[in-house]
């Protein structure tokens, strides 16, 4: 059973991680946020865009369950969508990505606070990295979003330090 303390703690930790990620963009412009600074293709704005899309998709899963149509991992278009989630496309801006991330976070919090508990569960979609027949509760989804956001905060910190020497922490 979910306690208010558990829900509050999970949402607070996720909000803190979002703040750390946004902080890595403090004082940079769109060009700097789009610049690669390591051997990786990752950029600051690309990380925020990706984490935002990932959180939106996982909360949609928590609300509705897996998509009706399974993903075809043999289709190159599937992987192109993944690549596109890490970069600005035509018409997208740093400001727009950051505003979108704010909206995603607010929707996540609103949804989680509306639930009687975090036990609602759905079977995971078929994917090579998920155990067959496994299900995730809203709690599992929140922990996954938290893990993903924290991982990308670390990436963003390295990118920002490589960009201009600034660090998120320390």
PDB file of C-alpha atoms in Angstrom:
ATOM      1  CA  UNK A   1       0.000   0.000   0.000  1.00  0.00           C
ATOM      2  CA  UNK A   2       1.269   3.466  -0.898  1.00  0.00           C
ATOM      3  CA  UNK A   3       1.712   5.968   1.856  1.00  0.00           C
ATOM      4  CA  UNK A   4       1.597   9.694   1.307  1.00  0.00           C
ATOM      5  CA  UNK A   5       5.217   9.783   2.473  1.00  0.00           C
ATOM      6  CA  UNK A   6       6.264   7.322  -0.239  1.00  0.00           C
ATOM      7  CA  UNK A   7       4.435   9.213  -2.971  1.00  0.00           C
ATOM      8  CA  UNK A   8       5.785  12.555  -1.743  1.00  0.00           C
ATOM      9  CA  UNK A   9       9.333  11.184  -1.554  1.00  0.00           C
ATOM     10  CA  UNK A  10       9.238   9.722  -5.061  1.00  0.00           C
ATOM     11  CA  UNK A  11       7.807  12.902  -6.573  1.00  0.00           C
ATOM     12  CA  UNK A  12      10.303  15.082  -4.675  1.00  0.00           C
ATOM     13  CA  UNK A  13      13.271  12.970  -5.770  1.00  0.00           C
ATOM     14  CA  UNK A  14      12.074  13.075  -9.387  1.00  0.00           C
ATOM     15  CA  UNK A  15      11.571  16.860  -9.188  1.00  0.00           C
ATOM     16  CA  UNK A  16      15.092  17.226  -7.779  1.00  0.00           C
ATOM     17  CA  UNK A  17      16.545  15.220 -10.671  1.00  0.00           C
ATOM     18  CA  UNK A  18      14.604  17.325 -13.188  1.00  0.00           C
ATOM     19  CA  UNK A  19      16.021  20.454 -11.533  1.00  0.00           C
ATOM     20  CA  UNK A  20      19.573  19.066 -11.766  1.00  0.00           C
ATOM     21  CA  UNK A  21      19.078  18.353 -15.466  1.00  0.00           C
ATOM     22  CA  UNK A  22      17.656  21.815 -16.165  1.00  0.00           C
ATOM     23  CA  UNK A  23      20.487  23.369 -14.150  1.00  0.00           C
ATOM     24  CA  UNK A  24      23.032  21.988 -16.626  1.00  0.00           C
ATOM     25  CA  UNK A  25      21.476  24.345 -19.189  1.00  0.00           C
ATOM     26  CA  UNK A  26      21.683  27.446 -16.997  1.00  0.00           C
ATOM     27  CA  UNK A  27      23.376  30.234 -18.910  1.00  0.00           C
ATOM     28  CA  UNK A  28      23.683  28.429 -22.251  1.00  0.00           C
ATOM     29  CA  UNK A  29      22.017  29.421 -25.498  1.00  0.00           C
ATOM     30  CA  UNK A  30      20.418  27.152 -28.084  1.00  0.00           C
ATOM     31  CA  UNK A  31      23.625  26.736 -30.070  1.00  0.00           C
ATOM     32  CA  UNK A  32      25.629  25.742 -27.008  1.00  0.00           C
ATOM     33  CA  UNK A  33      22.861  23.417 -25.793  1.00  0.00           C
ATOM     34  CA  UNK A  34      22.942  21.677 -29.196  1.00  0.00           C
ATOM     35  CA  UNK A  35      26.731  21.300 -29.313  1.00  0.00           C
ATOM     36  CA  UNK A  36      28.376  17.903 -28.968  1.00  0.00           C
ATOM     37  CA  UNK A  37      31.305  18.099 -26.558  1.00  0.00           C
ATOM     38  CA  UNK A  38      32.245  14.431 -26.248  1.00  0.00           C
ATOM     39  CA  UNK A  39      32.640  11.436 -28.561  1.00  0.00           C
ATOM     40  CA  UNK A  40      28.965  10.754 -27.942  1.00  0.00           C
ATOM     41  CA  UNK A  41      26.170  12.207 -30.082  1.00  0.00           C
ATOM     42  CA  UNK A  42      24.507  13.486 -26.887  1.00  0.00           C
ATOM     43  CA  UNK A  43      23.822  17.185 -26.343  1.00  0.00           C
ATOM     44  CA  UNK A  44      22.340  19.056 -23.393  1.00  0.00           C
ATOM     45  CA  UNK A  45      19.092  19.918 -25.130  1.00  0.00           C
ATOM     46  CA  UNK A  46      18.900  16.454 -26.669  1.00  0.00           C
ATOM     47  CA  UNK A  47      19.062  14.896 -23.216  1.00  0.00           C
ATOM     48  CA  UNK A  48      16.245  17.096 -21.915  1.00  0.00           C
ATOM     49  CA  UNK A  49      14.144  16.318 -24.987  1.00  0.00           C
ATOM     50  CA  UNK A  50      14.763  12.589 -24.616  1.00  0.00           C
ATOM     51  CA  UNK A  51      14.032  12.464 -20.893  1.00  0.00           C
ATOM     52  CA  UNK A  52      10.866  14.492 -21.443  1.00  0.00           C
ATOM     53  CA  UNK A  53       9.625  12.122 -24.142  1.00  0.00           C
ATOM     54  CA  UNK A  54      10.575   9.077 -22.084  1.00  0.00           C
ATOM     55  CA  UNK A  55       8.703  10.376 -19.034  1.00  0.00           C
ATOM     56  CA  UNK A  56       5.649  11.268 -21.119  1.00  0.00           C
ATOM     57  CA  UNK A  57       5.611   7.800 -22.702  1.00  0.00           C
ATOM     58  CA  UNK A  58       6.062   5.957 -19.394  1.00  0.00           C
ATOM     59  CA  UNK A  59       3.293   7.941 -17.721  1.00  0.00           C
ATOM     60  CA  UNK A  60       1.067   7.176 -20.700  1.00  0.00           C
ATOM     61  CA  UNK A  61       1.916   3.494 -20.130  1.00  0.00           C
ATOM     62  CA  UNK A  62       1.023   3.845 -16.426  1.00  0.00           C
ATOM     63  CA  UNK A  63      -2.314   5.356 -17.397  1.00  0.00           C
ATOM     64  CA  UNK A  64      -3.270   3.201 -20.388  1.00  0.00           C
ATOM     65  CA  UNK A  65      -1.001   0.165 -20.498  1.00  0.00           C
ATOM     66  CA  UNK A  66       1.108  -0.901 -23.480  1.00  0.00           C
ATOM     67  CA  UNK A  67       0.311   0.396 -26.958  1.00  0.00           C
ATOM     68  CA  UNK A  68      -2.122  -1.714 -28.946  1.00  0.00           C
ATOM     69  CA  UNK A  69       0.409  -2.120 -31.741  1.00  0.00           C
ATOM     70  CA  UNK A  70       3.679  -3.758 -30.690  1.00  0.00           C
ATOM     71  CA  UNK A  71       6.890  -2.006 -31.719  1.00  0.00           C
ATOM     72  CA  UNK A  72       8.786  -3.638 -34.562  1.00  0.00           C
ATOM     73  CA  UNK A  73      12.418  -3.501 -33.432  1.00  0.00           C
ATOM     74  CA  UNK A  74      13.552  -4.769 -36.848  1.00  0.00           C
ATOM     75  CA  UNK A  75      12.141  -1.603 -38.500  1.00  0.00           C
ATOM     76  CA  UNK A  76      14.857   1.048 -39.030  1.00  0.00           C
ATOM     77  CA  UNK A  77      12.183   3.740 -38.486  1.00  0.00           C
ATOM     78  CA  UNK A  78      11.856   2.598 -34.900  1.00  0.00           C
ATOM     79  CA  UNK A  79      15.509   3.370 -34.266  1.00  0.00           C
ATOM     80  CA  UNK A  80      15.314   6.675 -36.170  1.00  0.00           C
ATOM     81  CA  UNK A  81      12.566   7.803 -33.781  1.00  0.00           C
ATOM     82  CA  UNK A  82      14.909   6.968 -30.902  1.00  0.00           C
ATOM     83  CA  UNK A  83      17.754   8.966 -32.477  1.00  0.00           C
ATOM     84  CA  UNK A  84      15.406  11.905 -33.160  1.00  0.00           C
ATOM     85  CA  UNK A  85      14.363  11.951 -29.502  1.00  0.00           C
ATOM     86  CA  UNK A  86      17.921  13.041 -28.643  1.00  0.00           C
ATOM     87  CA  UNK A  87      18.220  16.039 -30.984  1.00  0.00           C
ATOM     88  CA  UNK A  88      16.422  19.184 -31.998  1.00  0.00           C
ATOM     89  CA  UNK A  89      14.416  18.818 -35.165  1.00  0.00           C
ATOM     90  CA  UNK A  90      13.389  21.640 -37.480  1.00  0.00           C
ATOM     91  CA  UNK A  91      11.186  24.106 -35.640  1.00  0.00           C
ATOM     92  CA  UNK A  92      12.218  22.928 -32.162  1.00  0.00           C
ATOM     93  CA  UNK A  93      14.016  25.274 -29.769  1.00  0.00           C
ATOM     94  CA  UNK A  94      15.769  25.042 -26.443  1.00  0.00           C
ATOM     95  CA  UNK A  95      13.054  27.189 -24.878  1.00  0.00           C
ATOM     96  CA  UNK A  96      10.318  24.982 -26.321  1.00  0.00           C
ATOM     97  CA  UNK A  97      11.982  21.798 -25.083  1.00  0.00           C
ATOM     98  CA  UNK A  98      12.401  23.240 -21.586  1.00  0.00           C
ATOM     99  CA  UNK A  99       8.779  24.437 -21.493  1.00  0.00           C
ATOM    100  CA  UNK A 100       7.637  21.008 -22.664  1.00  0.00           C
ATOM    101  CA  UNK A 101       9.673  19.353 -19.925  1.00  0.00           C
ATOM    102  CA  UNK A 102       7.978  21.564 -17.331  1.00  0.00           C
ATOM    103  CA  UNK A 103       4.561  20.508 -18.646  1.00  0.00           C
ATOM    104  CA  UNK A 104       5.497  16.824 -18.606  1.00  0.00           C
ATOM    105  CA  UNK A 105       6.647  17.075 -14.988  1.00  0.00           C
ATOM    106  CA  UNK A 106       3.458  18.847 -13.961  1.00  0.00           C
ATOM    107  CA  UNK A 107       1.313  16.195 -15.693  1.00  0.00           C
ATOM    108  CA  UNK A 108       3.265  13.396 -14.017  1.00  0.00           C
ATOM    109  CA  UNK A 109       2.772  14.942 -10.603  1.00  0.00           C
ATOM    110  CA  UNK A 110      -0.928  15.604 -11.240  1.00  0.00           C
ATOM    111  CA  UNK A 111      -1.486  12.011 -12.371  1.00  0.00           C
ATOM    112  CA  UNK A 112       0.430  10.427  -9.494  1.00  0.00           C
ATOM    113  CA  UNK A 113      -1.338  12.584  -6.917  1.00  0.00           C
ATOM    114  CA  UNK A 114      -4.727  11.623  -8.390  1.00  0.00           C
ATOM    115  CA  UNK A 115      -4.204   7.910  -7.750  1.00  0.00           C
ATOM    116  CA  UNK A 116      -5.447   6.153  -4.620  1.00  0.00           C
ATOM    117  CA  UNK A 117      -2.125   4.262  -4.524  1.00  0.00           C
ATOM    118  CA  UNK A 118       0.800   3.272  -6.752  1.00  0.00           C
ATOM    119  CA  UNK A 119      -0.287  -0.344  -7.192  1.00  0.00           C
ATOM    120  CA  UNK A 120      -2.011   0.048 -10.588  1.00  0.00           C
ATOM    121  CA  UNK A 121      -0.149  -2.289 -12.920  1.00  0.00           C
ATOM    122  CA  UNK A 122       0.080  -3.156 -16.615  1.00  0.00           C
ATOM    123  CA  UNK A 123       1.954  -5.839 -18.522  1.00  0.00           C
ATOM    124  CA  UNK A 124       5.147  -4.507 -20.064  1.00  0.00           C
ATOM    125  CA  UNK A 125       5.237  -4.286 -23.852  1.00  0.00           C
ATOM    126  CA  UNK A 126       7.074  -7.008 -25.707  1.00  0.00           C
ATOM    127  CA  UNK A 127      10.715  -5.938 -26.025  1.00  0.00           C
ATOM    128  CA  UNK A 128      14.020  -7.807 -25.979  1.00  0.00           C
ATOM    129  CA  UNK A 129      15.045  -6.132 -22.691  1.00  0.00           C
ATOM    130  CA  UNK A 130      11.881  -6.890 -20.694  1.00  0.00           C
ATOM    131  CA  UNK A 131      11.172 -10.208 -19.044  1.00  0.00           C
ATOM    132  CA  UNK A 132       8.337 -11.933 -20.881  1.00  0.00           C
ATOM    133  CA  UNK A 133       5.046 -11.623 -19.030  1.00  0.00           C
ATOM    134  CA  UNK A 134       6.345  -9.036 -16.534  1.00  0.00           C
ATOM    135  CA  UNK A 135       4.187  -6.169 -15.305  1.00  0.00           C
ATOM    136  CA  UNK A 136       5.065  -2.792 -13.843  1.00  0.00           C
ATOM    137  CA  UNK A 137       3.123  -0.829 -11.292  1.00  0.00           C
ATOM    138  CA  UNK A 138       2.975   2.959 -11.244  1.00  0.00           C
ATOM    139  CA  UNK A 139       5.652   2.721  -8.526  1.00  0.00           C
ATOM    140  CA  UNK A 140       7.901   0.758 -10.902  1.00  0.00           C
ATOM    141  CA  UNK A 141       7.303   3.328 -13.634  1.00  0.00           C
ATOM    142  CA  UNK A 142       8.218   6.203 -11.302  1.00  0.00           C
ATOM    143  CA  UNK A 143      11.381   4.421 -10.187  1.00  0.00           C
ATOM    144  CA  UNK A 144      12.309   3.801 -13.829  1.00  0.00           C
ATOM    145  CA  UNK A 145      11.736   7.465 -14.748  1.00  0.00           C
ATOM    146  CA  UNK A 146      13.823   8.485 -11.751  1.00  0.00           C
ATOM    147  CA  UNK A 147      16.635   6.122 -12.755  1.00  0.00           C
ATOM    148  CA  UNK A 148      16.564   7.300 -16.374  1.00  0.00           C
ATOM    149  CA  UNK A 149      16.548  10.976 -15.395  1.00  0.00           C
ATOM    150  CA  UNK A 150      19.394  10.537 -12.911  1.00  0.00           C
ATOM    151  CA  UNK A 151      21.484   8.652 -15.472  1.00  0.00           C
ATOM    152  CA  UNK A 152      21.034  11.420 -18.010  1.00  0.00           C
ATOM    153  CA  UNK A 153      21.819  14.080 -15.369  1.00  0.00           C
ATOM    154  CA  UNK A 154      25.263  12.512 -15.169  1.00  0.00           C
ATOM    155  CA  UNK A 155      25.628  12.615 -18.939  1.00  0.00           C
ATOM    156  CA  UNK A 156      24.534  16.267 -18.977  1.00  0.00           C
ATOM    157  CA  UNK A 157      27.029  17.167 -16.266  1.00  0.00           C
ATOM    158  CA  UNK A 158      29.903  15.706 -18.312  1.00  0.00           C
ATOM    159  CA  UNK A 159      28.704  17.471 -21.467  1.00  0.00           C
ATOM    160  CA  UNK A 160      28.387  20.831 -19.678  1.00  0.00           C
ATOM    161  CA  UNK A 161      31.799  20.498 -18.036  1.00  0.00           C
ATOM    162  CA  UNK A 162      33.273  19.710 -21.463  1.00  0.00           C
ATOM    163  CA  UNK A 163      31.456  22.709 -22.942  1.00  0.00           C
ATOM    164  CA  UNK A 164      32.664  25.423 -20.594  1.00  0.00           C
ATOM    165  CA  UNK A 165      33.977  23.911 -17.366  1.00  0.00           C
ATOM    166  CA  UNK A 166      30.726  24.390 -15.420  1.00  0.00           C
ATOM    167  CA  UNK A 167      29.489  21.583 -13.182  1.00  0.00           C
ATOM    168  CA  UNK A 168      26.036  20.848 -11.844  1.00  0.00           C
ATOM    169  CA  UNK A 169      27.377  19.793  -8.476  1.00  0.00           C
ATOM    170  CA  UNK A 170      30.765  20.327  -6.839  1.00  0.00           C
TER     171      UNK A 170
END
